[in-house]
CSV table of C-alpha atoms in Angstrom, one decimal:
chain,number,residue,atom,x,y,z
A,14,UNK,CA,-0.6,8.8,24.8
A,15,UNK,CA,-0.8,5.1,25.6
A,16,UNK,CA,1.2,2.3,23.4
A,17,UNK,CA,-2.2,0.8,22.4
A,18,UNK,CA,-3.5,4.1,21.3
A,19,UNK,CA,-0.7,5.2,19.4
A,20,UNK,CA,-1.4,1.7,17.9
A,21,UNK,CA,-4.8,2.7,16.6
A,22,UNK,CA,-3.5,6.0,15.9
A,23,UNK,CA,-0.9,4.8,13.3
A,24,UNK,CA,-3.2,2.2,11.7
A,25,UNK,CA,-6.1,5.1,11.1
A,26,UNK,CA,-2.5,6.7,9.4
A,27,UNK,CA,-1.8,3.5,7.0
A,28,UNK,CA,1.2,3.1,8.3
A,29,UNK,CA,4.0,0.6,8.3
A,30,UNK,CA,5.2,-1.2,11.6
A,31,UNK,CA,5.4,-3.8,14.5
A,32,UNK,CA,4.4,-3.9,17.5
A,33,UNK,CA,6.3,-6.5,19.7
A,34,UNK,CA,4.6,-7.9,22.9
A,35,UNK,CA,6.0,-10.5,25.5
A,36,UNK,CA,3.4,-13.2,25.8
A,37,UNK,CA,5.5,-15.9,27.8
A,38,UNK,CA,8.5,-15.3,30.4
A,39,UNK,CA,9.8,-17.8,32.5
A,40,UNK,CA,12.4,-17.6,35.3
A,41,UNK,CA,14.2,-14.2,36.0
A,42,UNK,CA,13.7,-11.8,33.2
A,43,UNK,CA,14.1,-8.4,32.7
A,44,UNK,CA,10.2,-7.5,32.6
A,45,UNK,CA,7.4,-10.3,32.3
A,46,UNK,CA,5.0,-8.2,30.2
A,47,UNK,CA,6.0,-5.7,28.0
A,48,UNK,CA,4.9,-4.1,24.4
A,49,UNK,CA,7.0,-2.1,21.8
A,50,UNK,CA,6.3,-0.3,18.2
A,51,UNK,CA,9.1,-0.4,16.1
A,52,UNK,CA,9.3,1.5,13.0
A,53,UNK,CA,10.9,0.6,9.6
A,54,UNK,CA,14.1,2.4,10.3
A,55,UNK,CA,14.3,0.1,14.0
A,56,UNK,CA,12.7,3.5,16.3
A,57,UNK,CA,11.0,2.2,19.2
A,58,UNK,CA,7.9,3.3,20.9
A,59,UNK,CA,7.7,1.1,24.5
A,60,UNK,CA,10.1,-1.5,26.0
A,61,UNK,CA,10.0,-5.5,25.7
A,62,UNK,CA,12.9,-4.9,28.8
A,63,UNK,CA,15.8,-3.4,27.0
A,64,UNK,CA,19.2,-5.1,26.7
A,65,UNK,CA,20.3,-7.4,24.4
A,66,UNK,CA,17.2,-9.1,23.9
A,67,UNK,CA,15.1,-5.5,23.4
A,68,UNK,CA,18.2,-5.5,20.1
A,69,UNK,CA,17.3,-8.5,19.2
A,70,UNK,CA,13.5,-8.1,18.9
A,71,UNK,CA,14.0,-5.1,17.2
A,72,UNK,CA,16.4,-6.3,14.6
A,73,UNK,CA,13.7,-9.5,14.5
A,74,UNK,CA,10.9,-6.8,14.4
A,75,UNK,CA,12.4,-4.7,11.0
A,76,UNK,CA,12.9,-8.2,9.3
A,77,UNK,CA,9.7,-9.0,9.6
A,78,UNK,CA,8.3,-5.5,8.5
A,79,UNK,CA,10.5,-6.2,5.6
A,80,UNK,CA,9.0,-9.9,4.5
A,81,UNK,CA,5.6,-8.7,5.8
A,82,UNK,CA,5.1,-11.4,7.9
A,83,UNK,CA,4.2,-11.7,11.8
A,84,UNK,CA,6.4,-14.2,13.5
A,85,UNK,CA,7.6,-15.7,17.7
A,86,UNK,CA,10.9,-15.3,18.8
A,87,UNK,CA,12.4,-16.7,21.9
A,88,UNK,CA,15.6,-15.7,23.8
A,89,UNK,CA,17.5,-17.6,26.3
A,90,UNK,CA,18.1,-14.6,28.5
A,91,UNK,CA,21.8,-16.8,30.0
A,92,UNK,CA,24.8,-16.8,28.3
A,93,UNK,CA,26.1,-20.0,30.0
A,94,UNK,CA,22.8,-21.8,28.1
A,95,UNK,CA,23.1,-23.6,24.7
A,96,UNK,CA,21.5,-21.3,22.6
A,97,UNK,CA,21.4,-18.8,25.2
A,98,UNK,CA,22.6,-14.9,24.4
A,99,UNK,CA,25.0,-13.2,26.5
A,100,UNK,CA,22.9,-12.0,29.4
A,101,UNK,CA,23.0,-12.7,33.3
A,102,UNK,CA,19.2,-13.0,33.9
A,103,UNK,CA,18.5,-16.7,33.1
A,104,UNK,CA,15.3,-17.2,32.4
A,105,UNK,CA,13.5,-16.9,28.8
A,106,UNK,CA,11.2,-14.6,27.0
A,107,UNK,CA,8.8,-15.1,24.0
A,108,UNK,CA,7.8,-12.4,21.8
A,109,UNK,CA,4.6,-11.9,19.6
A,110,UNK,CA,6.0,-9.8,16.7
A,111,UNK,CA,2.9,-8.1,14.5
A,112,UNK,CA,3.1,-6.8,11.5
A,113,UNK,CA,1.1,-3.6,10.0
A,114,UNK,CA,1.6,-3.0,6.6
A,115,UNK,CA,-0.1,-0.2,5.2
A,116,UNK,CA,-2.8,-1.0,2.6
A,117,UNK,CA,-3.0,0.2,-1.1
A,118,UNK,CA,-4.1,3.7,-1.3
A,119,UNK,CA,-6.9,3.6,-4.2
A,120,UNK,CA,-6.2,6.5,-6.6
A,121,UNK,CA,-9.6,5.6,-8.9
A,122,UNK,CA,-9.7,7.5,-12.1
A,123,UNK,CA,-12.7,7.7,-13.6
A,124,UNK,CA,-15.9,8.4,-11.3
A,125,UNK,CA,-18.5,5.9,-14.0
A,126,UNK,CA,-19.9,2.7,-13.6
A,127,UNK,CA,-17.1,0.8,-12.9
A,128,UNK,CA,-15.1,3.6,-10.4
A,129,UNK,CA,-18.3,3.4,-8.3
A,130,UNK,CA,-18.1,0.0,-8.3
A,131,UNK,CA,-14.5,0.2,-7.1
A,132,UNK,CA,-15.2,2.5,-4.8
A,133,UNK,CA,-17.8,0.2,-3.3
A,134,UNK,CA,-15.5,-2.7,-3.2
A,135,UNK,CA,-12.5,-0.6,-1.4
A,136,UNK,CA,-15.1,0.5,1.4
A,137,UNK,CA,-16.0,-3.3,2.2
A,138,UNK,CA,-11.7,-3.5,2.3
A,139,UNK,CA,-11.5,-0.1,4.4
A,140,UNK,CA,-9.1,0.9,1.6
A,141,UNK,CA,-8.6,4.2,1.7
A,142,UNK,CA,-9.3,6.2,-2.1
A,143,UNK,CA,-9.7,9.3,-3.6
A,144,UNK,CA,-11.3,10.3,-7.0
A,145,UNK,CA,-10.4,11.8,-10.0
A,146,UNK,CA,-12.5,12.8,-12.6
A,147,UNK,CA,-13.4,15.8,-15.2
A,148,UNK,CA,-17.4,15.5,-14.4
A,149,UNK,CA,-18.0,17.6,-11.3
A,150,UNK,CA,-21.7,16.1,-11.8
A,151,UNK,CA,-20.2,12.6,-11.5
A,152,UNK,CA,-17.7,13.4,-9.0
A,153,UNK,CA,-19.7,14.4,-6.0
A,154,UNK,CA,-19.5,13.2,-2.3
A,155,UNK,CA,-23.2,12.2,-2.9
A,156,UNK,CA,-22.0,9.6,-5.2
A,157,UNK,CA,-18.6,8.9,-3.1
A,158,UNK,CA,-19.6,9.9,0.2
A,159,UNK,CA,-16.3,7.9,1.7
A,160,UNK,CA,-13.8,8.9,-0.3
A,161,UNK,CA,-10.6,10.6,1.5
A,162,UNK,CA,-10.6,13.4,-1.9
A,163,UNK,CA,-12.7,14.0,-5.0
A,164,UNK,CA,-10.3,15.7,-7.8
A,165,UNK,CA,-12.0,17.8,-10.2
A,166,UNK,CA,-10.7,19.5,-12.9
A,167,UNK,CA,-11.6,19.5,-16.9
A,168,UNK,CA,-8.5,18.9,-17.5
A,169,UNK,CA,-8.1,15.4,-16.2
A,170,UNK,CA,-3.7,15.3,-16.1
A,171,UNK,CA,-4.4,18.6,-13.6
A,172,UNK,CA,-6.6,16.7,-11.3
A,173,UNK,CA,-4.5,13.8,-11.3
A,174,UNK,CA,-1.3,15.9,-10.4
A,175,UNK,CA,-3.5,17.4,-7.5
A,176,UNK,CA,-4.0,13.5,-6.2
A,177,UNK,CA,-0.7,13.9,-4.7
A,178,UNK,CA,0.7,10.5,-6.0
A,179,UNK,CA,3.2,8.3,-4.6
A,180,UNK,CA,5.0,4.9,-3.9
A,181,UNK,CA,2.0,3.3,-2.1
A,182,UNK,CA,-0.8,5.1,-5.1
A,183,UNK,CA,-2.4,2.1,-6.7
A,184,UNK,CA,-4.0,4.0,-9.9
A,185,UNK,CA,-6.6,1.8,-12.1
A,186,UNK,CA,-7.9,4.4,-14.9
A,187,UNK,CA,-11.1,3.9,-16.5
A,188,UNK,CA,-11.7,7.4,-17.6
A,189,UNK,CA,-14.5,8.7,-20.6
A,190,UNK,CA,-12.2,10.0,-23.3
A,191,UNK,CA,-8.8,10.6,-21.5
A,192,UNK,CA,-7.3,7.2,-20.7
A,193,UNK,CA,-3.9,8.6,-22.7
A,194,UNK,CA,-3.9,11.8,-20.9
A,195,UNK,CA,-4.5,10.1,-17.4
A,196,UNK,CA,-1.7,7.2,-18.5
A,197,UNK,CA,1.0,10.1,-18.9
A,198,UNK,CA,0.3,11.8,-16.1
A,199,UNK,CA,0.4,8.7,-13.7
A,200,UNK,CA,3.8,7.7,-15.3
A,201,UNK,CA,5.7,11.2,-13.7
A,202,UNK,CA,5.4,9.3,-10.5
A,203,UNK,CA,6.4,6.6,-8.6
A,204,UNK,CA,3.0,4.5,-8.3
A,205,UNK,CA,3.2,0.9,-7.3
A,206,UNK,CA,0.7,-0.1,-9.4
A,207,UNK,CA,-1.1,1.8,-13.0
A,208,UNK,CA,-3.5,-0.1,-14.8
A,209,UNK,CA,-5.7,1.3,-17.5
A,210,UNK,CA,-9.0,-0.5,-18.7
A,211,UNK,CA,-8.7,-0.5,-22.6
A,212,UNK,CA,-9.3,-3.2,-25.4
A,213,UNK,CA,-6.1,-4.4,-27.4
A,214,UNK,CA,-6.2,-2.1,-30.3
A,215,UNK,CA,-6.8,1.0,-27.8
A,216,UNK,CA,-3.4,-0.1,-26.0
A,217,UNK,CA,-1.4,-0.1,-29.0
A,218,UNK,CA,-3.0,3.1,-29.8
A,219,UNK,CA,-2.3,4.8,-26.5
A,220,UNK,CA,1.1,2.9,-25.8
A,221,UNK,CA,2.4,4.1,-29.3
A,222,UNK,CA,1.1,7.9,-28.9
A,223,UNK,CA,3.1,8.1,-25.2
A,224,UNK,CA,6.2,6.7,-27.1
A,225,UNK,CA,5.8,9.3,-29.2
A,226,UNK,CA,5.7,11.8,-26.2
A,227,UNK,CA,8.9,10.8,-24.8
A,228,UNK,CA,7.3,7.5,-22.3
A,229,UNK,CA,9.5,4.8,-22.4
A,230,UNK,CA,9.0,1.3,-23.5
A,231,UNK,CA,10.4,0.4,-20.1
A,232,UNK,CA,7.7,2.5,-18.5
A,233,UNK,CA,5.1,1.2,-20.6
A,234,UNK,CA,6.0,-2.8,-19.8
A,235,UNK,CA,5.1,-1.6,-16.4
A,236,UNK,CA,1.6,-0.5,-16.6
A,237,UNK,CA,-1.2,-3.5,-15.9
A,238,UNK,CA,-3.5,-3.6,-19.5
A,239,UNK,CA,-5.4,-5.5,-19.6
A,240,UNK,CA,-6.2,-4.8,-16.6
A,241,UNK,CA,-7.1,-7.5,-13.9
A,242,UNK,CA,-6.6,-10.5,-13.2
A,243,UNK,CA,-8.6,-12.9,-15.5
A,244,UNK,CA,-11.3,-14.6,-14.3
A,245,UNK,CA,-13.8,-14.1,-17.0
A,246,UNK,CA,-15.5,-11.0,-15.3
A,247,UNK,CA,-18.1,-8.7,-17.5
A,248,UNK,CA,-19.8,-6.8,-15.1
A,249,UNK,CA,-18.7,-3.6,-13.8
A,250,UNK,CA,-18.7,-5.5,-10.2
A,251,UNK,CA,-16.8,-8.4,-11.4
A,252,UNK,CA,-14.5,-6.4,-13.4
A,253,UNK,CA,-14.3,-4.5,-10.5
A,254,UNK,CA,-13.2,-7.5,-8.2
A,255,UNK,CA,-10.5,-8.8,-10.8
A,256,UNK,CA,-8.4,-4.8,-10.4
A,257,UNK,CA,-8.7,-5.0,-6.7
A,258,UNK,CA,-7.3,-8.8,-7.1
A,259,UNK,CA,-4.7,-7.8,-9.2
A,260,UNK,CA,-3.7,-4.9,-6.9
A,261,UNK,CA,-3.7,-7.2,-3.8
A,262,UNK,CA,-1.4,-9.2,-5.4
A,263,UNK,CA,0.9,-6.3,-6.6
A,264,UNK,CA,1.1,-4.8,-3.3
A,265,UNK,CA,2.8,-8.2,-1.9
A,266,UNK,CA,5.4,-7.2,-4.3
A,267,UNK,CA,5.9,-4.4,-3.7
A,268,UNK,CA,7.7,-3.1,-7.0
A,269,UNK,CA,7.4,0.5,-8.1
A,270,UNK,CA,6.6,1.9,-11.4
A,271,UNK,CA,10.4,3.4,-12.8
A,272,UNK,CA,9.5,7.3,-13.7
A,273,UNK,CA,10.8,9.6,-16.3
A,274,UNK,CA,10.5,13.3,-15.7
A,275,UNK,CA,8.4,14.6,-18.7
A,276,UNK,CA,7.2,18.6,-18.7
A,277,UNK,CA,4.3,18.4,-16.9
């Protein structure tokens, strides 16, 4: 498989990495074009030459996956040079390093008005999402015709266990009548992001029933509700905006919901 394709290939996957390419050499250099994946754990794919600059762009390379950020270096391939590294060569590379950084993985519960709407909005993102839902008539890949999964089950914690959830799960729930059920289930794993769509008395209401289940408060701070980011919206479009907002936001953060085993 060619570099470039195994590019494309990883970025269809939602994955997390760099891909390192010289774009200026001068002098004597070990190669004059050259491109490189490296992975989060510094694994390379490729060569930018090898040496002690190829360990320096990938040291480079996993700093930048870490700060999300794209970024130039340039190494003074001569050790004699001020500023130079130690290598015989001479001359001097400069290296594009990209980032990739996976994007949020919508987990929308609640197929209605408003998880169409969502839906809608994460196509126009090329988010990738699944559905969950206890409506197989709502719930139908007429409706969601994109979505990666549709999850079906009456009981609503069942099809949300079936989603599969993990550290890069973004969960908004806007369910009919199971917004507590959905809440509990999402809080057994380690989301980065669970935000429910309730009014103020509902929270309390909901918050004070999990408590009562054995959720923690500390869980509980965690979750986004109101949920949003607020910018007045009423519609389910707008509304609809201000969650995929908020979760942009989160997913620069990167901080994971804590999780409490509970019997499932």
């Amino acid at each position: 498989m060619q570099l470039m394709e195994k590019v494309a290939m990883l970025t269809r996957q939602n994955e997390t990495f760099a891909l390192a390419m010289i774009i200026e050499s001068k002098g004597s250099t070990p190669r004059h074009v050259g491109k490189m994946i490296v992975y989060r754990d510094g694994s390379i794919e490729g060569t930018v030459g090898g040496g002690l600059a190829e360990y320096y762009v990938i040291e480079e390379s996993v700093k930048a996956i870490r700060n999300g950020q794209s970024k130039i270096v340039e190494y003074k391939l001569n050790k004699h040079a001020k500023d130079g590294i130690s290598m015989n060569c001479g001359g001097t590379i400069r290296v594009f390093i990209e980032v990739y950084t996976n994007r949020p993985e919508l987990v929308l519960v609640g197929a209605g008005h408003l998880g169409y709407a969502m839906a809608k909005l994460a196509d126009f993102l090329d988010y990738p999402y699944c559905i969950v839902d206890d409506r197989v008539d709502y719930c139908t890949r007429e409706r969601f015709p994109n979505a990666a999964n549709l999850f079906v089950n009456e009981n609503i914690g069942k099809a949300l266990h079936e989603a599969n959830l993990n550290e890069n799960s973004y969960v908004p729930i806007f369910t009919k009548d199971c917004d507590d059920i959905a809440l509990k289930t999402a809080l057994q794993y380690p989301c980065a992001y669970i935000g429910m769509v309730a009014s103020k008395r509902k929270i309390i209401n909901i918050f004070e029933k999990l408590k009562r289940e054995g959720i923690t408060q500390e869980q509980l701070d965690q979750v986004h509700s109101p949920i949003g980011l607020e910018i007045g919206s009423e519609t389910s479009e707008e509304i609809a905006i201000s969650i995929i907002g908020e979760i942009i936001k989160v997913s620069r953060e990167k901080k994971p919901i804590k999780v409490k085993q509970l019997n499932k």
